[in-house]
Amino acid sequence: MIVAGFGFRQSASLASLEGALEGVTGGAFVIDALATLDRKAAQLAPLARKLALPLIAIPADRLADQPTLTHSSASLAAHGAGSVAEAAALAALGPEARLLAPRFLSPDRLASCALAESPFP
């Protein structure tokens, strides 16, 4: 199973989210679900509906436990995680998850997306 995790600013548009996802996948991965912070799930819901994918809302307290490859000082200060996108993707899949791709920023730099996979379906 592959989950695309997202981090984004409040001003991120659907195009921002799509740009981040397209950039990180490069058309090489089939995504099974999307994930983000629970308080931001409503903003990601239109993309989940468009792609007909489940949306996993991750409680903020589960982000800090995730090992991220990249580190944003803003993300660390606000959420205790180096990358919300990476941490959300990992948290959605559980302890056996591993990152497939670190966060990729959308062209407008308002959204980021990372991919994680689980050996379990």
Coordinates of C-alpha atoms in Angstrom, one line a residue:
M1 CA 0.0 0.0 0.0
I2 CA 1.3 3.5 -0.9
V3 CA 0.1 6.6 0.9
A4 CA 0.7 10.2 -0.3
G5 CA 1.1 12.4 2.8
F6 CA 0.5 16.2 2.5
G7 CA 1.5 19.3 4.3
F8 CA 0.3 22.6 3.1
R9 CA -0.5 26.2 3.9
Q10 CA -4.0 27.4 4.3
S11 CA -3.7 29.3 1.0
A12 CA -2.9 26.2 -0.9
S13 CA -5.3 25.5 -3.8
L14 CA -6.4 22.3 -5.4
A15 CA -3.8 23.1 -8.1
S16 CA -1.1 23.4 -5.4
L17 CA -2.0 20.0 -4.0
E18 CA -2.1 18.4 -7.4
G19 CA 1.2 19.9 -8.3
A20 CA 2.9 18.5 -5.2
L21 CA 1.4 15.0 -5.9
E22 CA 2.4 15.0 -9.6
G23 CA 5.9 16.2 -8.7
V24 CA 6.5 13.4 -6.1
T25 CA 5.0 10.6 -8.1
G26 CA 6.3 11.4 -11.5
G27 CA 3.6 9.0 -12.8
A28 CA 5.6 6.1 -11.4
F29 CA 3.5 5.2 -8.5
V30 CA -0.1 4.1 -7.9
I31 CA -1.4 5.8 -4.8
D32 CA -3.8 4.0 -2.5
A33 CA -4.7 6.8 -0.1
L34 CA -4.0 10.4 0.9
A35 CA -3.1 11.6 4.4
T36 CA -2.7 14.8 6.3
L37 CA -3.2 16.4 9.7
D38 CA -6.7 15.9 10.9
R39 CA -7.3 19.7 11.2
K40 CA -6.4 20.1 7.5
A41 CA -8.3 17.1 6.1
A42 CA -11.2 19.2 4.9
Q43 CA -8.9 21.2 2.6
L44 CA -7.5 18.0 1.1
A45 CA -10.9 16.3 0.7
P46 CA -11.6 17.8 -2.8
L47 CA -8.4 16.1 -4.1
A48 CA -9.3 12.8 -2.5
R49 CA -12.8 13.0 -4.1
K50 CA -11.3 13.9 -7.5
L51 CA -9.0 10.9 -7.3
A52 CA -11.6 8.6 -5.7
L53 CA -9.1 7.8 -2.9
P54 CA -9.6 7.4 0.9
L55 CA -8.4 10.3 3.0
I56 CA -6.7 9.5 6.3
A57 CA -6.8 12.2 9.0
I58 CA -3.8 12.0 11.3
P59 CA -3.9 13.5 14.8
A60 CA -1.2 16.0 15.4
D61 CA 0.3 14.1 18.3
R62 CA 1.2 11.2 16.0
L63 CA 3.5 13.3 13.8
A64 CA 6.3 13.9 16.2
D65 CA 7.1 10.2 16.5
Q66 CA 7.8 9.8 12.8
P67 CA 11.4 9.9 11.4
T68 CA 11.5 12.3 8.5
L69 CA 14.2 12.7 5.9
T70 CA 13.7 16.4 5.5
H71 CA 13.4 19.1 8.1
S72 CA 11.5 22.4 8.0
S73 CA 12.0 24.7 10.9
A74 CA 8.4 26.0 10.5
S75 CA 7.1 22.4 10.6
L76 CA 9.2 21.5 13.6
A77 CA 8.0 24.6 15.5
A78 CA 4.3 24.1 14.6
H79 CA 3.9 20.3 14.6
G80 CA 7.1 18.8 16.2
A81 CA 7.8 17.0 12.9
G82 CA 10.5 17.8 10.3
S83 CA 8.0 17.4 7.5
V84 CA 4.2 17.1 7.9
A85 CA 4.0 15.4 4.5
E86 CA 6.5 12.7 5.4
A87 CA 5.2 12.2 8.9
A88 CA 1.6 12.0 7.8
A89 CA 2.4 9.4 5.1
L90 CA 4.3 7.3 7.6
A91 CA 1.8 7.7 10.4
A92 CA -1.0 6.6 8.1
L93 CA 0.7 3.2 7.5
G94 CA 2.0 2.4 11.0
P95 CA 5.4 1.2 12.4
E96 CA 6.4 -0.9 9.4
A97 CA 6.1 2.0 6.9
R98 CA 9.0 3.4 5.0
L99 CA 9.4 6.5 2.9
L100 CA 9.5 6.0 -0.8
A101 CA 10.0 9.6 -1.7
P102 CA 10.8 12.6 0.6
R103 CA 8.6 15.7 0.4
F104 CA 8.3 17.5 -2.9
L105 CA 7.1 21.1 -3.0
S106 CA 4.4 22.2 -5.4
P107 CA 5.6 24.8 -8.0
D108 CA 3.9 27.6 -6.0
R109 CA 5.6 26.3 -2.8
L110 CA 2.3 26.2 -0.9
A111 CA 2.0 22.4 -0.6
S112 CA 4.3 19.4 -0.1
C113 CA 3.7 15.7 -0.7
A114 CA 5.7 12.6 0.3
L115 CA 5.2 9.0 -0.4
A116 CA 5.4 6.1 2.1
E117 CA 4.7 2.4 1.7
S118 CA 3.8 -0.5 3.9
P119 CA 4.6 -4.1 3.3
F120 CA 1.1 -4.9 4.4
P121 CA -2.0 -4.4 2.2

